[in-house]
mmCIF file of N, CA and C in Angstrom:
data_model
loop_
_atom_site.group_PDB
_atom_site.id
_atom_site.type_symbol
_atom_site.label_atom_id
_atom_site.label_comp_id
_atom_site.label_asym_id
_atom_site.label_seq_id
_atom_site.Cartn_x
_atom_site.Cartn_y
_atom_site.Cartn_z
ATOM 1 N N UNK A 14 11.613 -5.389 -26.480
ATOM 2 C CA UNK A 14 11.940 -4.064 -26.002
ATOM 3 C C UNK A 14 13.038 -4.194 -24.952
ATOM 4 N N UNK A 15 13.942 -3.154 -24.902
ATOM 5 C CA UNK A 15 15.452 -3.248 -24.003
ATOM 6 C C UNK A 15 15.569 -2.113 -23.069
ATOM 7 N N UNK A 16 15.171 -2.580 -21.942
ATOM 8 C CA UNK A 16 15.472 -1.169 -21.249
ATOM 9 C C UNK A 16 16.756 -1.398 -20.308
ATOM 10 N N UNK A 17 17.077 0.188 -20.631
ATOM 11 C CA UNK A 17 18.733 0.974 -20.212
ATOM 12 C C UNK A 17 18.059 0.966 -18.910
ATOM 13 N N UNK A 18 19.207 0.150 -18.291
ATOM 14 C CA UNK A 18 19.451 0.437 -16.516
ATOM 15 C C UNK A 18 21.258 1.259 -16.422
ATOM 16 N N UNK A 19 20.482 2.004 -15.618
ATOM 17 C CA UNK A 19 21.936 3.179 -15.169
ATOM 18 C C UNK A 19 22.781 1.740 -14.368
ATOM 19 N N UNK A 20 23.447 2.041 -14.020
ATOM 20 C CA UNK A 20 24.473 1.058 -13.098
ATOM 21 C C UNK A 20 24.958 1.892 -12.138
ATOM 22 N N UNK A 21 25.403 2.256 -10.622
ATOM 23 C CA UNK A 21 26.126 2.990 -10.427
ATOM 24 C C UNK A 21 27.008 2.217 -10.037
ATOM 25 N N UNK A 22 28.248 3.326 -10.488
ATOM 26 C CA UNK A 22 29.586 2.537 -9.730
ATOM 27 C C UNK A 22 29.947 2.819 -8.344
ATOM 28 N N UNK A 23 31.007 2.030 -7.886
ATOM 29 C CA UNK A 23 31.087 1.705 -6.380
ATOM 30 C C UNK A 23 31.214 3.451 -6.031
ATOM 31 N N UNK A 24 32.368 3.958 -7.191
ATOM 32 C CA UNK A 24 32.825 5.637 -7.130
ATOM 33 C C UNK A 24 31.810 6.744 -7.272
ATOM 34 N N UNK A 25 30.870 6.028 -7.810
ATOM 35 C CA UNK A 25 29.479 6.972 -8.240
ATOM 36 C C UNK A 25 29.083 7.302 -6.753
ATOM 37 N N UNK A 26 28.495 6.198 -6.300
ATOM 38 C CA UNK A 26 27.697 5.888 -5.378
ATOM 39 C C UNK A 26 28.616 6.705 -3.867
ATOM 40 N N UNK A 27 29.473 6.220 -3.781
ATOM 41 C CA UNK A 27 30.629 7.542 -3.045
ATOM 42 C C UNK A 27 30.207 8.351 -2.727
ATOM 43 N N UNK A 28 31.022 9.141 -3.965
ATOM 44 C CA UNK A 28 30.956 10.570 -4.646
ATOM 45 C C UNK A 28 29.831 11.298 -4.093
ATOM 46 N N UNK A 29 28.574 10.774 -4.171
ATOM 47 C CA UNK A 29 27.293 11.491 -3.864
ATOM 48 C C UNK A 29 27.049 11.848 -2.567
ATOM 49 N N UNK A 30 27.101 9.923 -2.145
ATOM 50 C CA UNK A 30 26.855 10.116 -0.549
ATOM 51 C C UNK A 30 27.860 10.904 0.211
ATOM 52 N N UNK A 31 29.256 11.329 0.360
ATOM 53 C CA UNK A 31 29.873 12.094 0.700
ATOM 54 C C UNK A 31 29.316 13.270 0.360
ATOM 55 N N UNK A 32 29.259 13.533 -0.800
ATOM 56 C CA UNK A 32 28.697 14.973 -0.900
ATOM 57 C C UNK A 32 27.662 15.251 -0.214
ATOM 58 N N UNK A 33 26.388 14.413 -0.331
ATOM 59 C CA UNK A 33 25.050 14.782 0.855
ATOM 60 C C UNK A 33 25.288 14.999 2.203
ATOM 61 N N UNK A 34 26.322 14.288 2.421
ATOM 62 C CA UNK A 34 26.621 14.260 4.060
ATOM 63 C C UNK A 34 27.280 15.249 4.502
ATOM 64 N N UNK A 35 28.140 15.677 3.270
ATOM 65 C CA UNK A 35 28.780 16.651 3.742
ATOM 66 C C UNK A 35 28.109 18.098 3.779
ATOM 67 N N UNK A 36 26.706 18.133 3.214
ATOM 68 C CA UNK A 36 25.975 19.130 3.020
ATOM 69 C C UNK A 36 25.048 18.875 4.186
ATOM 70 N N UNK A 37 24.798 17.770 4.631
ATOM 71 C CA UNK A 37 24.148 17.504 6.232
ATOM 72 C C UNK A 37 24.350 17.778 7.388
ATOM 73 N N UNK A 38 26.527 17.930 7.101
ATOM 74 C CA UNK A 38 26.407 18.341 8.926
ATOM 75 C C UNK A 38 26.851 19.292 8.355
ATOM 76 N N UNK A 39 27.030 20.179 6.997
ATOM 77 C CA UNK A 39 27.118 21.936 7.299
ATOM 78 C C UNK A 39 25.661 22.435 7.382
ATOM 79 N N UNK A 40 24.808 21.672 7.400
ATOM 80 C CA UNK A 40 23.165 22.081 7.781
ATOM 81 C C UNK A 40 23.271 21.642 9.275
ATOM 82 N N UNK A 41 23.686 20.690 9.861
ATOM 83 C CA UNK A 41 23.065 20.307 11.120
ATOM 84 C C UNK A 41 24.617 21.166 12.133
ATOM 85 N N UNK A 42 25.445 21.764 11.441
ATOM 86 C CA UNK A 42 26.357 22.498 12.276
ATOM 87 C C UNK A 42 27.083 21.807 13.280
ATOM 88 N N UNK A 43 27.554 20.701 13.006
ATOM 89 C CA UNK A 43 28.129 19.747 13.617
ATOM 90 C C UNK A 43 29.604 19.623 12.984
ATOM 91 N N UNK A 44 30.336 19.348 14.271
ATOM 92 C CA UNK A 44 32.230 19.776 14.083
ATOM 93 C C UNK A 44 32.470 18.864 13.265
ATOM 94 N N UNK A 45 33.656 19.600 13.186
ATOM 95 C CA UNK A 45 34.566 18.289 12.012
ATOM 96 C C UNK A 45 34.552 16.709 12.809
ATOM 97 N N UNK A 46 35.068 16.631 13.898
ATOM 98 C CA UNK A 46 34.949 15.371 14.128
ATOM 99 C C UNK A 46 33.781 14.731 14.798
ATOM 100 N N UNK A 47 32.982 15.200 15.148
ATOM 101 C CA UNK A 47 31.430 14.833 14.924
ATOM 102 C C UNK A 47 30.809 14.128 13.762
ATOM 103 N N UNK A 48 31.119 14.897 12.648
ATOM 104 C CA UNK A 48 30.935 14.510 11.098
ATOM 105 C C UNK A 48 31.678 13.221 11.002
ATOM 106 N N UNK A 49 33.077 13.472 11.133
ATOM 107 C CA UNK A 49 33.719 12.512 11.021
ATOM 108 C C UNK A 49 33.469 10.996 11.838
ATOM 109 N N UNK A 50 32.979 10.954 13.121
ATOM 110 C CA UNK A 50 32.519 10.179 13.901
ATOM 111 C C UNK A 50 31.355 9.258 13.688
ATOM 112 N N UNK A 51 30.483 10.365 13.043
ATOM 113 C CA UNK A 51 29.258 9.757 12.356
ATOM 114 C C UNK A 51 29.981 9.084 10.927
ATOM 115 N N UNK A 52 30.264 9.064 9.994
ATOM 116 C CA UNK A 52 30.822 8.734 8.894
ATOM 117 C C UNK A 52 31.382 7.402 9.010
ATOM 118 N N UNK A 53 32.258 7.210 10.892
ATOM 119 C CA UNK A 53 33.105 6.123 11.417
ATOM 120 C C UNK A 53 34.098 6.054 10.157
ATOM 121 N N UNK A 54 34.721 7.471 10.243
ATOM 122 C CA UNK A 54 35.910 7.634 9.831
ATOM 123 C C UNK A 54 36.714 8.432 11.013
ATOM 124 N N UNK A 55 38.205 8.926 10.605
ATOM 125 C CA UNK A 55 38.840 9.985 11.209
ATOM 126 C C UNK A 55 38.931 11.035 11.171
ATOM 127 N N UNK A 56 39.157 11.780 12.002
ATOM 128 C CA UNK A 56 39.077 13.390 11.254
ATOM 129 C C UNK A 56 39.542 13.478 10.087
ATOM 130 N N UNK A 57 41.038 13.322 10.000
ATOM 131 C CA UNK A 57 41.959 13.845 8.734
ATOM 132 C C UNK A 57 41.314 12.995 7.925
ATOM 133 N N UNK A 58 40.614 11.348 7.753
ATOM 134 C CA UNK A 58 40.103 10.987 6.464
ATOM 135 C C UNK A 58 38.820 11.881 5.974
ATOM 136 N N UNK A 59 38.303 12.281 6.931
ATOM 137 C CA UNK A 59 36.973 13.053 6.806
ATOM 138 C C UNK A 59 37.132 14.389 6.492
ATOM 139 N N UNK A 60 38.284 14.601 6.232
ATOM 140 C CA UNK A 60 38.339 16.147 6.017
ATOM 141 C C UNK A 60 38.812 16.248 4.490
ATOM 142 N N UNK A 61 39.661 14.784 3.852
ATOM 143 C CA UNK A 61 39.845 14.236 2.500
ATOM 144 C C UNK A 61 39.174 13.507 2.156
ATOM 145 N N UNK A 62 37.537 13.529 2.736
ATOM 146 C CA UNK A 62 36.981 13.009 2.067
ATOM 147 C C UNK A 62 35.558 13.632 1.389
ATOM 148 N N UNK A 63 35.884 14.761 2.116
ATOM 149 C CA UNK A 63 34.725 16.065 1.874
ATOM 150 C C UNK A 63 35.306 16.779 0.609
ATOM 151 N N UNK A 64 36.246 16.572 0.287
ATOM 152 C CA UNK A 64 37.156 16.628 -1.445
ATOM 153 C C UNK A 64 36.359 16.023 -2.340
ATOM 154 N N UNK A 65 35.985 16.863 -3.356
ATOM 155 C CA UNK A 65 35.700 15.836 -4.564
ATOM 156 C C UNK A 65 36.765 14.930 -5.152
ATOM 157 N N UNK A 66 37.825 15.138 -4.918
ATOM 158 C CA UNK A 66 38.852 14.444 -5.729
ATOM 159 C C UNK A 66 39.019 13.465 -4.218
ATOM 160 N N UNK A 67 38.608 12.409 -3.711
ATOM 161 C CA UNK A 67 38.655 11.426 -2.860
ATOM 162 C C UNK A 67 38.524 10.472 -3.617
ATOM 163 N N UNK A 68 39.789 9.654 -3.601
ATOM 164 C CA UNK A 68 40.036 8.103 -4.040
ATOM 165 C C UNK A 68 39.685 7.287 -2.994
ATOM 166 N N UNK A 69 39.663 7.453 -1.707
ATOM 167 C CA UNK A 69 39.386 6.116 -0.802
ATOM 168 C C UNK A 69 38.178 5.629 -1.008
ATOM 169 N N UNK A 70 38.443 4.426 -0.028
ATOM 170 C CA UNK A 70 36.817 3.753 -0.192
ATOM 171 C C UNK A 70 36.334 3.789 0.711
ATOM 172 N N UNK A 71 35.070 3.342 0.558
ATOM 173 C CA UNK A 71 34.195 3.686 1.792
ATOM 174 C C UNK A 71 33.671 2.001 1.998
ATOM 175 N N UNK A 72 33.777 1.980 3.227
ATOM 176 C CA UNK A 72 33.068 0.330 3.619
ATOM 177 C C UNK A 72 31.352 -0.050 3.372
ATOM 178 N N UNK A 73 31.232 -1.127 3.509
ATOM 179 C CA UNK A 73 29.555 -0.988 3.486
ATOM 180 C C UNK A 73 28.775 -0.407 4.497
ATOM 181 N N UNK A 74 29.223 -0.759 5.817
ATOM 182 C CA UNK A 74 28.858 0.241 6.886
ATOM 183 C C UNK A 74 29.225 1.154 6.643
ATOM 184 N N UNK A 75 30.124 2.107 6.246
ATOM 185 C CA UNK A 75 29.702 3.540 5.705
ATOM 186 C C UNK A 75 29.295 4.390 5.146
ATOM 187 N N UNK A 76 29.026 3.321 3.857
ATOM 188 C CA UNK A 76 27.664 3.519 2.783
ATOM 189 C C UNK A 76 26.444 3.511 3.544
ATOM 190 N N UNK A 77 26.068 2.310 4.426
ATOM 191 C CA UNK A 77 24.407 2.644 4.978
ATOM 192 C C UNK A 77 24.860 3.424 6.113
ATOM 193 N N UNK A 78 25.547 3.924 6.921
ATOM 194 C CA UNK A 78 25.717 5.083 7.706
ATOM 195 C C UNK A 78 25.004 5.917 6.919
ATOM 196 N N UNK A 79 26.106 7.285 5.947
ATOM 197 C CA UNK A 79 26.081 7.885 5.285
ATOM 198 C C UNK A 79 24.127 7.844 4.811
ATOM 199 N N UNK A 80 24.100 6.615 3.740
ATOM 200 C CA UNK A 80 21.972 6.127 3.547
ATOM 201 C C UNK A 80 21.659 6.713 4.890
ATOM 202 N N UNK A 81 21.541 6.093 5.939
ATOM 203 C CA UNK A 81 20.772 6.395 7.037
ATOM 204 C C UNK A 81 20.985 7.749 7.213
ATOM 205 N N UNK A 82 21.692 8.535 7.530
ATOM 206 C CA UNK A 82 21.280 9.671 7.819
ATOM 207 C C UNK A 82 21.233 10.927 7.075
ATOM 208 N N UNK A 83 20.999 10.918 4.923
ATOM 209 C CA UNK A 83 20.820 11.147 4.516
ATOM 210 C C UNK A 83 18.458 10.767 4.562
ATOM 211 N N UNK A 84 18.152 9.862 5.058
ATOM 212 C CA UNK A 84 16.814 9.466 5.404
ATOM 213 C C UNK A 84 16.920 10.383 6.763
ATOM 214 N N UNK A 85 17.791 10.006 7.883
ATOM 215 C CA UNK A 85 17.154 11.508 8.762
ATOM 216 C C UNK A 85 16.911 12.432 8.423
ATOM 217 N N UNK A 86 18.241 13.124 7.847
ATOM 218 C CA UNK A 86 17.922 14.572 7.648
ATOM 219 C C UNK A 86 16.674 14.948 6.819
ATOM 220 N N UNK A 87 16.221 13.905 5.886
ATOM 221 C CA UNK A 87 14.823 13.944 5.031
ATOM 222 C C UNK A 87 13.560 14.064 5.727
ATOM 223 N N UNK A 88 13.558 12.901 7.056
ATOM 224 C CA UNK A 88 12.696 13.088 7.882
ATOM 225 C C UNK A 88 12.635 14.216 8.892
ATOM 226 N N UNK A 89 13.932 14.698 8.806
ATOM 227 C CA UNK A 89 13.315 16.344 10.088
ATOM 228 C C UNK A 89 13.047 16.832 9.252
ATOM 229 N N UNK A 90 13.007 17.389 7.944
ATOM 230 C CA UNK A 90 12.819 18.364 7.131
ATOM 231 C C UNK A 90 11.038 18.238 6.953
ATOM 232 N N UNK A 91 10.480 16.631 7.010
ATOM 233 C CA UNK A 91 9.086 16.721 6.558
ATOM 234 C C UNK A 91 8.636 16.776 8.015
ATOM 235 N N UNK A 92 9.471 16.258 8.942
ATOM 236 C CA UNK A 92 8.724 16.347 10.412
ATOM 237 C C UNK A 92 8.415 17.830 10.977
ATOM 238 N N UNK A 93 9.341 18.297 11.026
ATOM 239 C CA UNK A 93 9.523 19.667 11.695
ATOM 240 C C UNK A 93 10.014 20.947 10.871
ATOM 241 N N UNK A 94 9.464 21.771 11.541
ATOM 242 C CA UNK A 94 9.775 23.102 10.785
ATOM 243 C C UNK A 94 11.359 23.908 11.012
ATOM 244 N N UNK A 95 11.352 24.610 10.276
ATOM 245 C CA UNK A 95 12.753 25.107 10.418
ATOM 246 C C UNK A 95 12.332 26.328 11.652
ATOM 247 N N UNK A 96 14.049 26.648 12.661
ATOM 248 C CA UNK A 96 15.014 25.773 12.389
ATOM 249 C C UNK A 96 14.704 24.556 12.812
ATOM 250 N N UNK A 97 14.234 23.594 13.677
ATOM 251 C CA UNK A 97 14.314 22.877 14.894
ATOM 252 C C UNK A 97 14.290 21.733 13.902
ATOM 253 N N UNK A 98 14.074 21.578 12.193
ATOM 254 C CA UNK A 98 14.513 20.592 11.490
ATOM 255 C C UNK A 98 16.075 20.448 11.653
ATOM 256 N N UNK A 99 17.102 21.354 11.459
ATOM 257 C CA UNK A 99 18.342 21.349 11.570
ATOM 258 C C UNK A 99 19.099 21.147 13.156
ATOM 259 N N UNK A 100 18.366 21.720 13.965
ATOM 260 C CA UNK A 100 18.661 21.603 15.218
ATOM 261 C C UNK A 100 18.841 20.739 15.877
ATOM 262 N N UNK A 101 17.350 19.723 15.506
ATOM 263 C CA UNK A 101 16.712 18.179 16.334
ATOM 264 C C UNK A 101 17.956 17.835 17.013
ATOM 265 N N UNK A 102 19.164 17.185 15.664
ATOM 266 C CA UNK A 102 19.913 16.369 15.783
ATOM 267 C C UNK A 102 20.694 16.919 17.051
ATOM 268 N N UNK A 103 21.092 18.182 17.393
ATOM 269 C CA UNK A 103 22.094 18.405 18.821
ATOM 270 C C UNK A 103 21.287 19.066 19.672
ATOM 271 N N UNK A 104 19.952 18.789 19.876
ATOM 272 C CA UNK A 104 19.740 18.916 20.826
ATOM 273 C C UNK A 104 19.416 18.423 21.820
ATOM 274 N N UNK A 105 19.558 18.369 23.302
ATOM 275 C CA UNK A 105 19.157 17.536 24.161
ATOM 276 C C UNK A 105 17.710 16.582 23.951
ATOM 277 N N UNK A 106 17.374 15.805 24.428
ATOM 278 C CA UNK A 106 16.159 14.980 23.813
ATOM 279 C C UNK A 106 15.844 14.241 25.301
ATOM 280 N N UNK A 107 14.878 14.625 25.814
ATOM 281 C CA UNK A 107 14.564 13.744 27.047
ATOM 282 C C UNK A 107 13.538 12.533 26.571
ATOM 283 N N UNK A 108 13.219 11.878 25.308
ATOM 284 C CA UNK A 108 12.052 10.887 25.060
ATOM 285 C C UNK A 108 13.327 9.706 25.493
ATOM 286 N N UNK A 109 12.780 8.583 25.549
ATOM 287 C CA UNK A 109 13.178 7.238 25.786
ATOM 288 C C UNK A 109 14.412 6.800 24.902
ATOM 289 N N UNK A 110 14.427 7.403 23.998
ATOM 290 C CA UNK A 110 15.543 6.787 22.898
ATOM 291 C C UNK A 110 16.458 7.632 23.516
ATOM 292 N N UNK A 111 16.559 8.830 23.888
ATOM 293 C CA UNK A 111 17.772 9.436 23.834
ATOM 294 C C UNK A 111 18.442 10.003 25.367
ATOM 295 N N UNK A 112 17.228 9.651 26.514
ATOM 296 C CA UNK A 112 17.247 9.262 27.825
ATOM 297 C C UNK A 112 18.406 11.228 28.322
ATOM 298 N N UNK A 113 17.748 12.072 27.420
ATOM 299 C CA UNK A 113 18.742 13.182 27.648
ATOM 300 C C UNK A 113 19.748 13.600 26.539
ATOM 301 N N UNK A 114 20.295 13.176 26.250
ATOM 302 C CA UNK A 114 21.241 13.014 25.591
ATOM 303 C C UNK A 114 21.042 13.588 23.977
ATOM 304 N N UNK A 115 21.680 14.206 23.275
ATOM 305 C CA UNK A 115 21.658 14.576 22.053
ATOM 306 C C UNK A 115 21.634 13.333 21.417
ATOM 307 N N UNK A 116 20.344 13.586 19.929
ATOM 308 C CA UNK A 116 20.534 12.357 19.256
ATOM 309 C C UNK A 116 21.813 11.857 18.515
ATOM 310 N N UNK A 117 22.273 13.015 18.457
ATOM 311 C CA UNK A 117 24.066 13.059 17.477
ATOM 312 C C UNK A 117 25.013 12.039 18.042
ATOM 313 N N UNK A 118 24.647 12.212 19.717
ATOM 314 C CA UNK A 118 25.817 11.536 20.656
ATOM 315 C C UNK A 118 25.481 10.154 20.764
ATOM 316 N N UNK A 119 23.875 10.215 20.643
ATOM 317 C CA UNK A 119 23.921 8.422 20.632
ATOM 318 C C UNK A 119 24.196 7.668 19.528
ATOM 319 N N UNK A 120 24.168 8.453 18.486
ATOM 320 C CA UNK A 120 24.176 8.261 17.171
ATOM 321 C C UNK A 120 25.878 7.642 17.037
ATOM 322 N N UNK A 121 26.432 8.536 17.506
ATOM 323 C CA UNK A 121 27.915 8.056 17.585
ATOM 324 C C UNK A 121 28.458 7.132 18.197
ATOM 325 N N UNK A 122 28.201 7.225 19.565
ATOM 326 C CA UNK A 122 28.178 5.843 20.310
ATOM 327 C C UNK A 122 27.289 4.605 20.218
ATOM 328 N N UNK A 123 26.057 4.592 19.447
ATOM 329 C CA UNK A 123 25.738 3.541 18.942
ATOM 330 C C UNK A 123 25.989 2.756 17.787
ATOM 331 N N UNK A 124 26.636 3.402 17.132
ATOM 332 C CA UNK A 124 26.669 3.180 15.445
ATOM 333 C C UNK A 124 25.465 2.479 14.743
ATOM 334 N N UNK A 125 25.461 2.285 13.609
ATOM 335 C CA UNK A 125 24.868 1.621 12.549
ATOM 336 C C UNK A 125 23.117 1.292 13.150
ATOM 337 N N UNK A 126 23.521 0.765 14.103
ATOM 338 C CA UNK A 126 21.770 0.116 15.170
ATOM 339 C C UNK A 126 21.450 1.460 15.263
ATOM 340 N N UNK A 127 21.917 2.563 16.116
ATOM 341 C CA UNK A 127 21.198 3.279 16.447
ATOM 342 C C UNK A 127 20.816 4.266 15.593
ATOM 343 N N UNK A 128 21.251 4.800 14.128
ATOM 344 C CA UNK A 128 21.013 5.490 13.207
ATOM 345 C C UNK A 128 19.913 4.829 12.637
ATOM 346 N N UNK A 129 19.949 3.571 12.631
ATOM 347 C CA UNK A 129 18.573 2.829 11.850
ATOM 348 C C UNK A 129 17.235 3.159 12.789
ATOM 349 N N UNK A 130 17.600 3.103 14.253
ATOM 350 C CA UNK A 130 16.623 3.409 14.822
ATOM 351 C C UNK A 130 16.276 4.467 15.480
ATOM 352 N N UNK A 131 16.794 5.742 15.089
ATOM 353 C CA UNK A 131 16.807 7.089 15.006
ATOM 354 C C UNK A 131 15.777 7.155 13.995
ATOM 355 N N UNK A 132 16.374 6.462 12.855
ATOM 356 C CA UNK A 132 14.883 6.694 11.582
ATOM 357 C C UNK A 132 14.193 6.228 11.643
ATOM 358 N N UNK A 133 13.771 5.120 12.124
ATOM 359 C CA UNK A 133 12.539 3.826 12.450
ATOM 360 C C UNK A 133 11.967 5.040 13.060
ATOM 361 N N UNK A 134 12.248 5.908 14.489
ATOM 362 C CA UNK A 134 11.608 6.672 15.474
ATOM 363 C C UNK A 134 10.991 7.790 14.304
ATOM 364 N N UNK A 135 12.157 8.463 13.726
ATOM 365 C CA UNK A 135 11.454 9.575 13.215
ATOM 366 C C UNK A 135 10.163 9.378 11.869
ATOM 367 N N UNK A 136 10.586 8.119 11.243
ATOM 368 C CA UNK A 136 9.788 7.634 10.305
ATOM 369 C C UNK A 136 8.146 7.360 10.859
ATOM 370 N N UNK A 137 8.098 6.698 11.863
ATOM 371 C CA UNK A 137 6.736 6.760 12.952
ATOM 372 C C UNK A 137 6.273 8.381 13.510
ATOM 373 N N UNK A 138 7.250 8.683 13.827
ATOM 374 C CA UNK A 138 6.505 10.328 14.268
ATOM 375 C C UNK A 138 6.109 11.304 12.872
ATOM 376 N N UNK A 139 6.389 10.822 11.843
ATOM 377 C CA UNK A 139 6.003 11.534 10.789
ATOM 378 C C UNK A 139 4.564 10.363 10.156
ATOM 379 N N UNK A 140 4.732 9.334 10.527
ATOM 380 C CA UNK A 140 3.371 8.616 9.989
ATOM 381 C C UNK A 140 2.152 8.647 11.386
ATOM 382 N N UNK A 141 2.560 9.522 11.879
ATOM 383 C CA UNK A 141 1.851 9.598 13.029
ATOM 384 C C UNK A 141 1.413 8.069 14.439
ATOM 385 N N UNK A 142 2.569 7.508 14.073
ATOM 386 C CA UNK A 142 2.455 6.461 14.816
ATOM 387 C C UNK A 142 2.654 6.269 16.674
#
């Protein structure tokens, strides 16, 4: 017996995650270069890259960027109720991780570490840990 495995291509795999993300910060209402910041792109690439017709590539850190906070936005949605699922992300946060500070902003200034452990946090507050 032969089983069909899909493959995705490097362009597949793209294609999507841009699109989710780009449907993430018009849910989480976050500026163009916010979006773009998180992405650890530039504005103007981030603004051609919210195009379906985008030829660039995306690095591997911007592929698990993009993963990671396609898993946030999953986890406010089962954590919290609307709005304050869409909100979480800009709003001030006085717990230990975010010492004040919007999770968006640490998110940006931490890169890659701190998006993983944005979800590690929210992944525990939804398993009740």
């Amino acid at each position: 017996m032969q089983l069909a495995h899909h493959i995705h291509t490097g362009d597949e795999l793209k294609d999507v995650a841009l699109k989710a993300f780009a449907r993430i910060a018009d849910a989480w209402g976050v500026t163009q270069s916010e979006a773009a910041a998180l992405a650890d792109m530039s504005e103007s690439t981030w603004k051609r890259a919210r195009k379906p017709a985008f030829k660039g590539e995306l690095t591997r850190d911007q592929l698990l960027r993009l993963s990671a906070l396609t898993g946030i936005y999953k986890a406010l949605a089962l954590y919290f109720s609307e709005p304050l699922a869409q909100r979480w992300i800009v709003l001030p946060n006085a717990g230990p991780l975010f010492g004040g500070a919007r999770p968006l902003d640490t998110m940006i200034e931490g890169g890659l570490p701190q998006f993983l452990t944005v979800r590690t946090y929210l992944d525990a507050l939804r398993g009740g840990a």
